[in-house]
JSON list of C-alpha atoms and ligand atoms in Angstrom, two decimals:
[
{"chain": "A", "resi": 1, "resn": "MET", "atom": "CA", "xyz": [-62.10, -105.99, 203.68]},
{"chain": "A", "resi": 2, "resn": "LYS", "atom": "CA", "xyz": [-58.82, -104.88, 204.90]},
{"chain": "A", "resi": 3, "resn": "ASP", "atom": "CA", "xyz": [-57.02, -103.24, 201.60]},
{"chain": "A", "resi": 4, "resn": "CYS", "atom": "CA", "xyz": [-59.40, -103.34, 199.12]},
{"chain": "A", "resi": 5, "resn": "ILE", "atom": "CA", "xyz": [-59.57, -100.68, 197.21]},
{"chain": "A", "resi": 6, "resn": "PHE", "atom": "CA", "xyz": [-63.24, -101.36, 196.20]},
{"chain": "A", "resi": 7, "resn": "CYS", "atom": "CA", "xyz": [-64.74, -101.92, 199.66]},
{"chain": "A", "resi": 8, "resn": "LYS", "atom": "CA", "xyz": [-62.73, -98.21, 200.61]},
{"chain": "A", "resi": 9, "resn": "ILE", "atom": "CA", "xyz": [-64.63, -96.31, 197.83]},
{"chain": "A", "resi": 10, "resn": "ALA", "atom": "CA", "xyz": [-67.50, -98.08, 199.27]},
{"chain": "A", "resi": 11, "resn": "SER", "atom": "CA", "xyz": [-67.36, -96.75, 202.88]},
{"chain": "A", "resi": 12, "resn": "GLY", "atom": "CA", "xyz": [-65.67, -93.25, 201.42]},
{"chain": "A", "resi": 13, "resn": "GLU", "atom": "CA", "xyz": [-63.14, -94.00, 202.82]},
{"chain": "A", "resi": 14, "resn": "ILE", "atom": "CA", "xyz": [-61.64, -93.27, 199.84]},
{"chain": "A", "resi": 15, "resn": "PRO", "atom": "CA", "xyz": [-63.43, -90.42, 197.47]},
{"chain": "A", "resi": 16, "resn": "SER", "atom": "CA", "xyz": [-64.75, -91.51, 194.38]},
{"chain": "A", "resi": 17, "resn": "ASN", "atom": "CA", "xyz": [-66.57, -89.68, 190.96]},
{"chain": "A", "resi": 18, "resn": "LYS", "atom": "CA", "xyz": [-70.29, -91.18, 191.80]},
{"chain": "A", "resi": 19, "resn": "VAL", "atom": "CA", "xyz": [-73.33, -90.97, 191.04]},
{"chain": "A", "resi": 20, "resn": "TYR", "atom": "CA", "xyz": [-75.63, -93.35, 192.20]},
{"chain": "A", "resi": 21, "resn": "GLU", "atom": "CA", "xyz": [-75.77, -94.98, 195.70]},
{"chain": "A", "resi": 22, "resn": "ASP", "atom": "CA", "xyz": [-78.33, -96.66, 198.32]},
{"chain": "A", "resi": 23, "resn": "ASP", "atom": "CA", "xyz": [-77.86, -99.18, 201.10]},
{"chain": "A", "resi": 24, "resn": "GLN", "atom": "CA", "xyz": [-76.75, -102.07, 198.68]},
{"chain": "A", "resi": 25, "resn": "VAL", "atom": "CA", "xyz": [-74.63, -100.60, 195.80]},
{"chain": "A", "resi": 26, "resn": "ILE", "atom": "CA", "xyz": [-72.56, -97.77, 194.53]},
{"chain": "A", "resi": 27, "resn": "ALA", "atom": "CA", "xyz": [-71.58, -96.35, 191.10]},
{"chain": "A", "resi": 28, "resn": "PHE", "atom": "CA", "xyz": [-68.24, -93.92, 190.16]},
{"chain": "A", "resi": 29, "resn": "HIS", "atom": "CA", "xyz": [-66.47, -92.76, 187.58]},
{"chain": "A", "resi": 30, "resn": "ASP", "atom": "CA", "xyz": [-64.16, -95.65, 186.49]},
{"chain": "A", "resi": 31, "resn": "LEU", "atom": "CA", "xyz": [-60.18, -93.58, 187.16]},
{"chain": "A", "resi": 32, "resn": "SER", "atom": "CA", "xyz": [-59.36, -95.22, 183.19]},
{"chain": "A", "resi": 33, "resn": "PRO", "atom": "CA", "xyz": [-62.40, -94.88, 181.02]},
{"chain": "A", "resi": 34, "resn": "ALA", "atom": "CA", "xyz": [-61.69, -97.31, 177.87]},
{"chain": "A", "resi": 35, "resn": "ALA", "atom": "CA", "xyz": [-65.17, -94.78, 176.18]},
{"chain": "A", "resi": 36, "resn": "LYS", "atom": "CA", "xyz": [-67.21, -91.51, 176.97]},
{"chain": "A", "resi": 37, "resn": "VAL", "atom": "CA", "xyz": [-69.09, -92.77, 180.01]},
{"chain": "A", "resi": 38, "resn": "HIS", "atom": "CA", "xyz": [-67.30, -95.22, 182.13]},
{"chain": "A", "resi": 39, "resn": "VAL", "atom": "CA", "xyz": [-69.65, -95.88, 185.43]},
{"chain": "A", "resi": 40, "resn": "LEU", "atom": "CA", "xyz": [-68.20, -99.44, 187.02]},
{"chain": "A", "resi": 41, "resn": "VAL", "atom": "CA", "xyz": [-71.48, -100.89, 189.57]},
{"chain": "A", "resi": 42, "resn": "ILE", "atom": "CA", "xyz": [-69.92, -102.24, 192.60]},
{"chain": "A", "resi": 43, "resn": "PRO", "atom": "CA", "xyz": [-72.24, -103.71, 195.36]},
{"chain": "A", "resi": 44, "resn": "LYS", "atom": "CA", "xyz": [-70.94, -102.58, 199.11]},
{"chain": "A", "resi": 45, "resn": "LYS", "atom": "CA", "xyz": [-70.65, -106.35, 200.24]},
{"chain": "A", "resi": 46, "resn": "HIS", "atom": "CA", "xyz": [-67.69, -107.08, 199.39]},
{"chain": "A", "resi": 47, "resn": "ILE", "atom": "CA", "xyz": [-67.84, -110.18, 197.05]},
{"chain": "A", "resi": 48, "resn": "ALA", "atom": "CA", "xyz": [-64.76, -111.50, 195.12]},
{"chain": "A", "resi": 49, "resn": "ASN", "atom": "CA", "xyz": [-65.64, -111.83, 191.79]},
{"chain": "A", "resi": 50, "resn": "VAL", "atom": "CA", "xyz": [-68.34, -113.58, 189.99]},
{"chain": "A", "resi": 51, "resn": "MET", "atom": "CA", "xyz": [-66.79, -116.81, 191.05]},
{"chain": "A", "resi": 52, "resn": "GLU", "atom": "CA", "xyz": [-67.78, -116.62, 194.41]},
{"chain": "A", "resi": 53, "resn": "ILE", "atom": "CA", "xyz": [-71.76, -115.40, 193.74]},
{"chain": "A", "resi": 54, "resn": "ASN", "atom": "CA", "xyz": [-74.00, -118.19, 195.10]},
{"chain": "A", "resi": 55, "resn": "GLU", "atom": "CA", "xyz": [-77.83, -118.53, 196.40]},
{"chain": "A", "resi": 56, "resn": "GLU", "atom": "CA", "xyz": [-77.10, -116.76, 198.62]},
{"chain": "A", "resi": 57, "resn": "ASN", "atom": "CA", "xyz": [-75.41, -113.43, 197.35]},
{"chain": "A", "resi": 58, "resn": "SER", "atom": "CA", "xyz": [-77.48, -113.37, 193.89]},
{"chain": "A", "resi": 59, "resn": "GLY", "atom": "CA", "xyz": [-79.93, -111.27, 194.49]},
{"chain": "A", "resi": 60, "resn": "ILE", "atom": "CA", "xyz": [-77.61, -108.16, 195.22]},
{"chain": "A", "resi": 61, "resn": "VAL", "atom": "CA", "xyz": [-76.66, -108.42, 190.81]},
{"chain": "A", "resi": 62, "resn": "ALA", "atom": "CA", "xyz": [-80.48, -108.83, 189.96]},
{"chain": "A", "resi": 63, "resn": "HIS", "atom": "CA", "xyz": [-80.38, -105.40, 192.44]},
{"chain": "A", "resi": 64, "resn": "ILE", "atom": "CA", "xyz": [-77.43, -104.62, 190.55]},
{"chain": "A", "resi": 65, "resn": "PHE", "atom": "CA", "xyz": [-78.42, -104.91, 186.52]},
{"chain": "A", "resi": 66, "resn": "GLU", "atom": "CA", "xyz": [-81.89, -103.07, 187.80]},
{"chain": "A", "resi": 67, "resn": "VAL", "atom": "CA", "xyz": [-79.43, -100.26, 188.76]},
{"chain": "A", "resi": 68, "resn": "ILE", "atom": "CA", "xyz": [-77.59, -101.07, 185.44]},
{"chain": "A", "resi": 69, "resn": "ALA", "atom": "CA", "xyz": [-80.99, -100.50, 183.58]},
{"chain": "A", "resi": 70, "resn": "TYR", "atom": "CA", "xyz": [-81.81, -97.57, 185.33]},
{"chain": "A", "resi": 71, "resn": "LEU", "atom": "CA", "xyz": [-78.28, -96.08, 184.89]},
{"chain": "A", "resi": 72, "resn": "ALA", "atom": "CA", "xyz": [-78.85, -96.58, 181.51]},
{"chain": "A", "resi": 73, "resn": "LYS", "atom": "CA", "xyz": [-81.63, -93.75, 181.21]},
{"chain": "A", "resi": 74, "resn": "GLU", "atom": "CA", "xyz": [-79.62, -91.55, 183.76]},
{"chain": "A", "resi": 75, "resn": "LEU", "atom": "CA", "xyz": [-76.61, -91.36, 181.51]},
{"chain": "A", "resi": 76, "resn": "LYS", "atom": "CA", "xyz": [-78.62, -91.61, 178.61]},
{"chain": "A", "resi": 77, "resn": "LEU", "atom": "CA", "xyz": [-76.94, -94.46, 177.31]},
{"chain": "A", "resi": 78, "resn": "GLU", "atom": "CA", "xyz": [-80.23, -96.27, 174.85]},
{"chain": "A", "resi": 79, "resn": "GLN", "atom": "CA", "xyz": [-78.18, -95.79, 171.25]},
{"chain": "A", "resi": 80, "resn": "GLY", "atom": "CA", "xyz": [-76.27, -98.49, 173.27]},
{"chain": "A", "resi": 81, "resn": "PHE", "atom": "CA", "xyz": [-73.91, -99.96, 175.92]},
{"chain": "A", "resi": 82, "resn": "ARG", "atom": "CA", "xyz": [-72.33, -103.32, 177.19]},
{"chain": "A", "resi": 83, "resn": "VAL", "atom": "CA", "xyz": [-71.09, -104.56, 180.85]},
{"chain": "A", "resi": 84, "resn": "VAL", "atom": "CA", "xyz": [-68.75, -106.31, 181.48]},
{"chain": "A", "resi": 85, "resn": "SER", "atom": "CA", "xyz": [-67.80, -108.24, 184.62]},
{"chain": "A", "resi": 86, "resn": "ASN", "atom": "CA", "xyz": [-63.61, -109.70, 183.89]},
{"chain": "A", "resi": 87, "resn": "CYS", "atom": "CA", "xyz": [-63.07, -112.46, 186.12]},
{"chain": "A", "resi": 88, "resn": "ASN", "atom": "CA", "xyz": [-59.88, -113.75, 187.61]},
{"chain": "A", "resi": 89, "resn": "GLU", "atom": "CA", "xyz": [-55.96, -113.99, 185.48]},
{"chain": "A", "resi": 90, "resn": "PHE", "atom": "CA", "xyz": [-56.89, -114.54, 181.99]},
{"chain": "A", "resi": 91, "resn": "GLY", "atom": "CA", "xyz": [-60.39, -112.45, 182.37]},
{"chain": "A", "resi": 92, "resn": "GLY", "atom": "CA", "xyz": [-57.99, -109.96, 182.85]},
{"chain": "A", "resi": 93, "resn": "GLN", "atom": "CA", "xyz": [-59.28, -108.74, 186.74]},
{"chain": "A", "resi": 94, "resn": "SER", "atom": "CA", "xyz": [-57.24, -105.91, 188.29]},
{"chain": "A", "resi": 95, "resn": "VAL", "atom": "CA", "xyz": [-59.51, -105.36, 191.81]},
{"chain": "A", "resi": 96, "resn": "PHE", "atom": "CA", "xyz": [-60.44, -108.09, 193.26]},
{"chain": "A", "resi": 97, "resn": "HIS", "atom": "CA", "xyz": [-64.30, -106.87, 194.15]},
{"chain": "A", "resi": 98, "resn": "LEU", "atom": "CA", "xyz": [-67.13, -108.16, 192.02]},
{"chain": "A", "resi": 99, "resn": "HIS", "atom": "CA", "xyz": [-67.81, -105.39, 189.48]},
{"chain": "A", "resi": 100, "resn": "PHE", "atom": "CA", "xyz": [-69.35, -104.44, 186.61]},
{"chain": "A", "resi": 101, "resn": "HIS", "atom": "CA", "xyz": [-68.59, -102.09, 184.17]},
{"chain": "A", "resi": 102, "resn": "LEU", "atom": "CA", "xyz": [-71.14, -99.88, 182.28]},
{"chain": "A", "resi": 103, "resn": "ILE", "atom": "CA", "xyz": [-69.39, -98.54, 178.99]},
{"chain": "A", "resi": 104, "resn": "GLY", "atom": "CA", "xyz": [-71.36, -96.00, 176.52]},
{"chain": "A", "resi": 105, "resn": "GLY", "atom": "CA", "xyz": [-71.48, -92.41, 175.39]},
{"chain": "A", "resi": 106, "resn": "GLU", "atom": "CA", "xyz": [-69.24, -93.40, 171.51]},
{"chain": "A", "resi": 107, "resn": "GLN", "atom": "CA", "xyz": [-69.64, -96.39, 168.67]},
{"chain": "A", "resi": 108, "resn": "LEU", "atom": "CA", "xyz": [-67.36, -99.36, 171.54]},
{"chain": "A", "resi": 109, "resn": "ASP", "atom": "CA", "xyz": [-65.57, -101.24, 168.21]},
{"chain": "A", "resi": 110, "resn": "VAL", "atom": "CA", "xyz": [-63.76, -104.05, 169.97]},
{"chain": "A", "resi": 111, "resn": "LYS", "atom": "CA", "xyz": [-65.72, -107.12, 170.33]},
{"chain": "A", "resi": 112, "resn": "MET", "atom": "CA", "xyz": [-64.96, -110.09, 171.91]},
{"chain": "A", "resi": 113, "resn": "CYS", "atom": "CA", "xyz": [-68.49, -112.21, 171.97]},
{"chain": "B", "resi": 201, "resn": "5GP", "atom": "P1", "xyz": [-60.97, -104.84, 186.66]},
{"chain": "B", "resi": 201, "resn": "5GP", "atom": "O1", "xyz": [-59.64, -104.81, 186.13]},
{"chain": "B", "resi": 201, "resn": "5GP", "atom": "O2", "xyz": [-61.14, -105.63, 187.15]},
{"chain": "B", "resi": 201, "resn": "5GP", "atom": "O3", "xyz": [-62.17, -105.15, 185.33]},
{"chain": "B", "resi": 201, "resn": "5GP", "atom": "O4", "xyz": [-61.48, -103.75, 185.87]},
{"chain": "B", "resi": 201, "resn": "5GP", "atom": "C1", "xyz": [-61.18, -102.24, 187.42]},
{"chain": "B", "resi": 201, "resn": "5GP", "atom": "C2", "xyz": [-61.55, -101.02, 186.98]},
{"chain": "B", "resi": 201, "resn": "5GP", "atom": "O5", "xyz": [-61.18, -100.30, 188.13]},
{"chain": "B", "resi": 201, "resn": "5GP", "atom": "C3", "xyz": [-59.70, -100.79, 185.75]},
{"chain": "B", "resi": 201, "resn": "5GP", "atom": "O6", "xyz": [-61.46, -100.39, 184.33]},
{"chain": "B", "resi": 201, "resn": "5GP", "atom": "C4", "xyz": [-59.27, -99.68, 186.90]},
{"chain": "B", "resi": 201, "resn": "5GP", "atom": "O7", "xyz": [-59.28, -98.14, 185.67]},
{"chain": "B", "resi": 201, "resn": "5GP", "atom": "C5", "xyz": [-60.64, -98.88, 188.10]},
{"chain": "B", "resi": 201, "resn": "5GP", "atom": "N1", "xyz": [-60.04, -97.76, 188.94]},
{"chain": "B", "resi": 201, "resn": "5GP", "atom": "C6", "xyz": [-59.19, -99.31, 189.95]},
{"chain": "B", "resi": 201, "resn": "5GP", "atom": "N2", "xyz": [-58.38, -98.48, 191.54]},
{"chain": "B", "resi": 201, "resn": "5GP", "atom": "C7", "xyz": [-59.46, -97.44, 190.74]},
{"chain": "B", "resi": 201, "resn": "5GP", "atom": "C8", "xyz": [-59.35, -95.84, 192.17]},
{"chain": "B", "resi": 201, "resn": "5GP", "atom": "O8", "xyz": [-58.97, -95.56, 192.88]},
{"chain": "B", "resi": 201, "resn": "5GP", "atom": "N3", "xyz": [-60.68, -95.81, 191.88]},
{"chain": "B", "resi": 201, "resn": "5GP", "atom": "C9", "xyz": [-61.80, -95.39, 190.22]},
{"chain": "B", "resi": 201, "resn": "5GP", "atom": "N4", "xyz": [-62.52, -94.72, 190.60]},
{"chain": "B", "resi": 201, "resn": "5GP", "atom": "N5", "xyz": [-61.13, -96.33, 189.62]},
{"chain": "B", "resi": 201, "resn": "5GP", "atom": "C10", "xyz": [-60.73, -97.61, 189.91]},
{"chain": "B", "resi": 202, "resn": "ZN", "atom": "ZN1", "xyz": [-63.68, -105.72, 198.80]}
]
């Protein structure tokens, strides 16, 4: 999608500090990390956010969680971590391409729920 920063990262047009890539998914370090480990896992195909997940595209979400489980081991997050997807204005979403924050590497202290 034109003018989508994460589509540009997925295509390689904008560089990123990649930790994982396959034909459907890419994962890279967040530019402004909220914890010692802060990785974003995104589908290469543009989906705006959780509101756009449906019967046709939900397979990618299952795959993303397989990748998250793999990365949690690779990044040595066995002690614990959090997965977050912010959605729309009230959720604080700032990039409108579906992404899952994988946050850990230390004790996380802001517990929202
Ligand atoms: P959101 O606020 O939509 O939940 O998350 C967007 C995240 O993308 C933020 O944590 C922000 O730091 C990160 N981000 C925004 N632009 C870039 C970029 O160009 N490169 C990387 N690696 N992260 C970015
Ligand atoms: Zn996009």
